Amino acid sequence: ITELGIAPSAVEQIAHGPCDHGHAEPRYAPSRKLRHLIRARGQTCTGPGCGGASIHADQDHVVPYPAGPTDECNLHSPCRAHHRAKQSPDWRVEQPEPGIIRWTLPNGRTRTTRPTIYDC
């Protein structure tokens, strides 16, 4: 971090485990900072088997706003196709922990996607 000229205190931690809602925002559209955190958490679409880059993906609330918060516990980055699938009647998406996305497909099977693992 110091090689990049970034002070360690300036670095935002990406939530994992139980969410503390530390990055919750009182609005529908996530801020640029929150969008970056969500995209850094997962480099690809959160849809099962999809390799679409999260930089081109939507920012979606798992639980629709305003019932669900705009934060790391409720946002994920599905590609447009998976975002539309999620909104179809026979699909269900849950986020039991930040970045862990459980998809229930129309046939009743579940698939779980996980955040990107970075080598440090």
mmCIF file with all atom_site columns, C-alpha atoms in Angstrom:
data_model
loop_
_atom_site.group_PDB
_atom_site.id
_atom_site.type_symbol
_atom_site.label_atom_id
_atom_site.label_alt_id
_atom_site.label_comp_id
_atom_site.label_asym_id
_atom_site.label_entity_id
_atom_site.label_seq_id
_atom_site.pdbx_PDB_ins_code
_atom_site.Cartn_x
_atom_site.Cartn_y
_atom_site.Cartn_z
_atom_site.occupancy
_atom_site.B_iso_or_equiv
_atom_site.pdbx_formal_charge
_atom_site.auth_seq_id
_atom_site.auth_comp_id
_atom_site.auth_asym_id
_atom_site.auth_atom_id
_atom_site.pdbx_PDB_model_num
ATOM 1   C CA . ILE A 1 1   ? 0.000   0.000   0.000   1.00 0.00 ? 1   ILE A CA 1
ATOM 2   C CA . THR A 1 2   ? 2.753   2.424   0.864   1.00 0.00 ? 2   THR A CA 1
ATOM 3   C CA . GLU A 1 3   ? 4.396   1.629   -2.504  1.00 0.00 ? 3   GLU A CA 1
ATOM 4   C CA . LEU A 1 4   ? 1.297   3.102   -4.126  1.00 0.00 ? 4   LEU A CA 1
ATOM 5   C CA . GLY A 1 5   ? 1.476   6.235   -2.008  1.00 0.00 ? 5   GLY A CA 1
ATOM 6   C CA . ILE A 1 6   ? -1.704  5.344   -0.098  1.00 0.00 ? 6   ILE A CA 1
ATOM 7   C CA . ALA A 1 7   ? -1.752  5.728   3.646   1.00 0.00 ? 7   ALA A CA 1
ATOM 8   C CA . PRO A 1 8   ? -3.010  2.526   5.354   1.00 0.00 ? 8   PRO A CA 1
ATOM 9   C CA . SER A 1 9   ? -5.598  4.594   7.249   1.00 0.00 ? 9   SER A CA 1
ATOM 10  C CA . ALA A 1 10  ? -7.065  5.754   3.909   1.00 0.00 ? 10  ALA A CA 1
ATOM 11  C CA . VAL A 1 11  ? -7.746  2.214   2.689   1.00 0.00 ? 11  VAL A CA 1
ATOM 12  C CA . GLU A 1 12  ? -11.344 1.027   3.076   1.00 0.00 ? 12  GLU A CA 1
ATOM 13  C CA . GLN A 1 13  ? -11.782 -2.559  4.193   1.00 0.00 ? 13  GLN A CA 1
ATOM 14  C CA . ILE A 1 14  ? -14.199 -4.738  2.257   1.00 0.00 ? 14  ILE A CA 1
ATOM 15  C CA . ALA A 1 15  ? -16.698 -6.367  4.621   1.00 0.00 ? 15  ALA A CA 1
ATOM 16  C CA . HIS A 1 16  ? -16.655 -10.126 5.119   1.00 0.00 ? 16  HIS A CA 1
ATOM 17  C CA . GLY A 1 17  ? -18.431 -12.291 7.649   1.00 0.00 ? 17  GLY A CA 1
ATOM 18  C CA . PRO A 1 18  ? -21.410 -10.696 9.373   1.00 0.00 ? 18  PRO A CA 1
ATOM 19  C CA . CYS A 1 19  ? -22.092 -7.240  7.971   1.00 0.00 ? 19  CYS A CA 1
ATOM 20  C CA . ASP A 1 20  ? -21.702 -4.254  10.230  1.00 0.00 ? 20  ASP A CA 1
ATOM 21  C CA . HIS A 1 21  ? -23.397 -1.884  7.723   1.00 0.00 ? 21  HIS A CA 1
ATOM 22  C CA . GLY A 1 22  ? -20.299 0.314   7.983   1.00 0.00 ? 22  GLY A CA 1
ATOM 23  C CA . HIS A 1 23  ? -20.693 1.523   4.398   1.00 0.00 ? 23  HIS A CA 1
ATOM 24  C CA . ALA A 1 24  ? -24.490 1.927   4.398   1.00 0.00 ? 24  ALA A CA 1
ATOM 25  C CA . GLU A 1 25  ? -25.787 4.898   2.436   1.00 0.00 ? 25  GLU A CA 1
ATOM 26  C CA . PRO A 1 26  ? -29.197 6.577   2.765   1.00 0.00 ? 26  PRO A CA 1
ATOM 27  C CA . ARG A 1 27  ? -30.047 6.491   -0.960  1.00 0.00 ? 27  ARG A CA 1
ATOM 28  C CA . TYR A 1 28  ? -30.880 4.141   -3.834  1.00 0.00 ? 28  TYR A CA 1
ATOM 29  C CA . ALA A 1 29  ? -27.831 4.665   -6.044  1.00 0.00 ? 29  ALA A CA 1
ATOM 30  C CA . PRO A 1 30  ? -24.543 3.664   -4.407  1.00 0.00 ? 30  PRO A CA 1
ATOM 31  C CA . SER A 1 31  ? -21.781 6.248   -4.286  1.00 0.00 ? 31  SER A CA 1
ATOM 32  C CA . ARG A 1 32  ? -18.709 5.889   -6.467  1.00 0.00 ? 32  ARG A CA 1
ATOM 33  C CA . LYS A 1 33  ? -16.754 4.672   -3.429  1.00 0.00 ? 33  LYS A CA 1
ATOM 34  C CA . LEU A 1 34  ? -19.297 1.941   -2.623  1.00 0.00 ? 34  LEU A CA 1
ATOM 35  C CA . ARG A 1 35  ? -19.499 0.872   -6.289  1.00 0.00 ? 35  ARG A CA 1
ATOM 36  C CA . HIS A 1 36  ? -15.707 0.501   -6.294  1.00 0.00 ? 36  HIS A CA 1
ATOM 37  C CA . LEU A 1 37  ? -15.779 -1.593  -3.108  1.00 0.00 ? 37  LEU A CA 1
ATOM 38  C CA . ILE A 1 38  ? -18.449 -3.904  -4.544  1.00 0.00 ? 38  ILE A CA 1
ATOM 39  C CA . ARG A 1 39  ? -16.535 -4.307  -7.817  1.00 0.00 ? 39  ARG A CA 1
ATOM 40  C CA . ALA A 1 40  ? -13.232 -4.874  -5.989  1.00 0.00 ? 40  ALA A CA 1
ATOM 41  C CA . ARG A 1 41  ? -14.889 -7.569  -3.890  1.00 0.00 ? 41  ARG A CA 1
ATOM 42  C CA . GLY A 1 42  ? -15.751 -9.541  -7.013  1.00 0.00 ? 42  GLY A CA 1
ATOM 43  C CA . GLN A 1 43  ? -14.035 -9.068  -10.353 1.00 0.00 ? 43  GLN A CA 1
ATOM 44  C CA . THR A 1 44  ? -16.742 -10.933 -12.261 1.00 0.00 ? 44  THR A CA 1
ATOM 45  C CA . CYS A 1 45  ? -20.521 -11.114 -12.433 1.00 0.00 ? 45  CYS A CA 1
ATOM 46  C CA . THR A 1 46  ? -22.049 -12.710 -9.350  1.00 0.00 ? 46  THR A CA 1
ATOM 47  C CA . GLY A 1 47  ? -24.191 -14.995 -11.529 1.00 0.00 ? 47  GLY A CA 1
ATOM 48  C CA . PRO A 1 48  ? -23.358 -18.710 -11.428 1.00 0.00 ? 48  PRO A CA 1
ATOM 49  C CA . GLY A 1 49  ? -20.802 -19.663 -14.046 1.00 0.00 ? 49  GLY A CA 1
ATOM 50  C CA . CYS A 1 50  ? -20.564 -16.166 -15.508 1.00 0.00 ? 50  CYS A CA 1
ATOM 51  C CA . GLY A 1 51  ? -17.226 -14.569 -16.248 1.00 0.00 ? 51  GLY A CA 1
ATOM 52  C CA . GLY A 1 52  ? -18.457 -11.109 -17.224 1.00 0.00 ? 52  GLY A CA 1
ATOM 53  C CA . ALA A 1 53  ? -16.306 -8.323  -15.774 1.00 0.00 ? 53  ALA A CA 1
ATOM 54  C CA . SER A 1 54  ? -17.907 -6.577  -12.810 1.00 0.00 ? 54  SER A CA 1
ATOM 55  C CA . ILE A 1 55  ? -16.715 -3.214  -14.127 1.00 0.00 ? 55  ILE A CA 1
ATOM 56  C CA . HIS A 1 56  ? -19.388 -3.571  -16.831 1.00 0.00 ? 56  HIS A CA 1
ATOM 57  C CA . ALA A 1 57  ? -21.999 -5.118  -14.531 1.00 0.00 ? 57  ALA A CA 1
ATOM 58  C CA . ASP A 1 58  ? -25.018 -3.562  -12.870 1.00 0.00 ? 58  ASP A CA 1
ATOM 59  C CA . GLN A 1 59  ? -25.132 -2.629  -9.195  1.00 0.00 ? 59  GLN A CA 1
ATOM 60  C CA . ASP A 1 60  ? -28.132 -4.486  -7.814  1.00 0.00 ? 60  ASP A CA 1
ATOM 61  C CA . HIS A 1 61  ? -29.875 -4.605  -4.454  1.00 0.00 ? 61  HIS A CA 1
ATOM 62  C CA . VAL A 1 62  ? -30.504 -8.242  -3.429  1.00 0.00 ? 62  VAL A CA 1
ATOM 63  C CA . VAL A 1 63  ? -33.440 -7.056  -1.302  1.00 0.00 ? 63  VAL A CA 1
ATOM 64  C CA . PRO A 1 64  ? -35.069 -4.225  -3.279  1.00 0.00 ? 64  PRO A CA 1
ATOM 65  C CA . TYR A 1 65  ? -34.550 -0.685  -1.978  1.00 0.00 ? 65  TYR A CA 1
ATOM 66  C CA . PRO A 1 66  ? -35.898 0.799   0.327   1.00 0.00 ? 66  PRO A CA 1
ATOM 67  C CA . ALA A 1 67  ? -36.665 -2.480  2.157   1.00 0.00 ? 67  ALA A CA 1
ATOM 68  C CA . GLY A 1 68  ? -33.015 -3.460  1.669   1.00 0.00 ? 68  GLY A CA 1
ATOM 69  C CA . PRO A 1 69  ? -30.144 -1.083  2.436   1.00 0.00 ? 69  PRO A CA 1
ATOM 70  C CA . THR A 1 70  ? -27.641 0.339   -0.008  1.00 0.00 ? 70  THR A CA 1
ATOM 71  C CA . ASP A 1 71  ? -24.534 -1.289  1.444   1.00 0.00 ? 71  ASP A CA 1
ATOM 72  C CA . GLU A 1 72  ? -22.085 -4.175  1.027   1.00 0.00 ? 72  GLU A CA 1
ATOM 73  C CA . CYS A 1 73  ? -24.523 -6.612  2.643   1.00 0.00 ? 73  CYS A CA 1
ATOM 74  C CA . ASN A 1 74  ? -27.190 -6.027  0.021   1.00 0.00 ? 74  ASN A CA 1
ATOM 75  C CA . LEU A 1 75  ? -25.388 -4.996  -3.179  1.00 0.00 ? 75  LEU A CA 1
ATOM 76  C CA . HIS A 1 76  ? -23.792 -7.214  -5.789  1.00 0.00 ? 76  HIS A CA 1
ATOM 77  C CA . SER A 1 77  ? -22.664 -6.853  -9.413  1.00 0.00 ? 77  SER A CA 1
ATOM 78  C CA . PRO A 1 78  ? -24.595 -9.099  -11.787 1.00 0.00 ? 78  PRO A CA 1
ATOM 79  C CA . CYS A 1 79  ? -24.202 -8.717  -15.542 1.00 0.00 ? 79  CYS A CA 1
ATOM 80  C CA . ARG A 1 80  ? -27.310 -7.436  -17.286 1.00 0.00 ? 80  ARG A CA 1
ATOM 81  C CA . ALA A 1 81  ? -28.458 -10.967 -18.221 1.00 0.00 ? 81  ALA A CA 1
ATOM 82  C CA . HIS A 1 82  ? -28.198 -12.245 -14.635 1.00 0.00 ? 82  HIS A CA 1
ATOM 83  C CA . HIS A 1 83  ? -29.791 -9.060  -13.301 1.00 0.00 ? 83  HIS A CA 1
ATOM 84  C CA . ARG A 1 84  ? -32.790 -9.685  -15.547 1.00 0.00 ? 84  ARG A CA 1
ATOM 85  C CA . ALA A 1 85  ? -32.882 -13.368 -14.588 1.00 0.00 ? 85  ALA A CA 1
ATOM 86  C CA . LYS A 1 86  ? -32.905 -12.400 -10.896 1.00 0.00 ? 86  LYS A CA 1
ATOM 87  C CA . GLN A 1 87  ? -36.003 -10.315 -11.539 1.00 0.00 ? 87  GLN A CA 1
ATOM 88  C CA . SER A 1 88  ? -37.841 -13.237 -13.168 1.00 0.00 ? 88  SER A CA 1
ATOM 89  C CA . PRO A 1 89  ? -40.501 -14.919 -11.028 1.00 0.00 ? 89  PRO A CA 1
ATOM 90  C CA . ASP A 1 90  ? -38.804 -18.319 -10.688 1.00 0.00 ? 90  ASP A CA 1
ATOM 91  C CA . TRP A 1 91  ? -35.361 -17.063 -9.647  1.00 0.00 ? 91  TRP A CA 1
ATOM 92  C CA . ARG A 1 92  ? -34.261 -16.119 -6.135  1.00 0.00 ? 92  ARG A CA 1
ATOM 93  C CA . VAL A 1 93  ? -31.066 -14.448 -4.928  1.00 0.00 ? 93  VAL A CA 1
ATOM 94  C CA . GLU A 1 94  ? -29.843 -14.177 -1.343  1.00 0.00 ? 94  GLU A CA 1
ATOM 95  C CA . GLN A 1 95  ? -26.674 -12.752 0.199   1.00 0.00 ? 95  GLN A CA 1
ATOM 96  C CA . PRO A 1 96  ? -26.126 -14.512 3.549   1.00 0.00 ? 96  PRO A CA 1
ATOM 97  C CA . GLU A 1 97  ? -22.769 -12.721 4.016   1.00 0.00 ? 97  GLU A CA 1
ATOM 98  C CA . PRO A 1 98  ? -21.205 -9.830  2.117   1.00 0.00 ? 98  PRO A CA 1
ATOM 99  C CA . GLY A 1 99  ? -20.054 -11.152 -1.251  1.00 0.00 ? 99  GLY A CA 1
ATOM 100 C CA . ILE A 1 100 ? -21.537 -14.644 -0.849  1.00 0.00 ? 100 ILE A CA 1
ATOM 101 C CA . ILE A 1 101 ? -24.393 -14.799 -3.350  1.00 0.00 ? 101 ILE A CA 1
ATOM 102 C CA . ARG A 1 102 ? -26.785 -17.771 -3.327  1.00 0.00 ? 102 ARG A CA 1
ATOM 103 C CA . TRP A 1 103 ? -28.837 -18.180 -6.502  1.00 0.00 ? 103 TRP A CA 1
ATOM 104 C CA . THR A 1 104 ? -31.876 -20.461 -6.548  1.00 0.00 ? 104 THR A CA 1
ATOM 105 C CA . LEU A 1 105 ? -32.625 -21.410 -10.141 1.00 0.00 ? 105 LEU A CA 1
ATOM 106 C CA . PRO A 1 106 ? -36.101 -22.074 -11.579 1.00 0.00 ? 106 PRO A CA 1
ATOM 107 C CA . ASN A 1 107 ? -35.495 -25.847 -11.269 1.00 0.00 ? 107 ASN A CA 1
ATOM 108 C CA . GLY A 1 108 ? -34.920 -25.433 -7.505  1.00 0.00 ? 108 GLY A CA 1
ATOM 109 C CA . ARG A 1 109 ? -31.171 -26.016 -7.587  1.00 0.00 ? 109 ARG A CA 1
ATOM 110 C CA . THR A 1 110 ? -28.897 -23.576 -5.820  1.00 0.00 ? 110 THR A CA 1
ATOM 111 C CA . ARG A 1 111 ? -25.548 -22.175 -6.878  1.00 0.00 ? 111 ARG A CA 1
ATOM 112 C CA . THR A 1 112 ? -23.339 -20.056 -4.646  1.00 0.00 ? 112 THR A CA 1
ATOM 113 C CA . THR A 1 113 ? -20.792 -17.548 -5.907  1.00 0.00 ? 113 THR A CA 1
ATOM 114 C CA . ARG A 1 114 ? -18.018 -16.125 -3.771  1.00 0.00 ? 114 ARG A CA 1
ATOM 115 C CA . PRO A 1 115 ? -15.834 -13.008 -3.804  1.00 0.00 ? 115 PRO A CA 1
ATOM 116 C CA . THR A 1 116 ? -12.556 -12.881 -5.688  1.00 0.00 ? 116 THR A CA 1
ATOM 117 C CA . ILE A 1 117 ? -9.582  -14.165 -3.719  1.00 0.00 ? 117 ILE A CA 1
ATOM 118 C CA . TYR A 1 118 ? -6.594  -11.890 -4.055  1.00 0.00 ? 118 TYR A CA 1
ATOM 119 C CA . ASP A 1 119 ? -3.042  -13.125 -3.515  1.00 0.00 ? 119 ASP A CA 1
ATOM 120 C CA . CYS A 1 120 ? -1.260  -10.696 -1.221  1.00 0.00 ? 120 CYS A CA 1
#
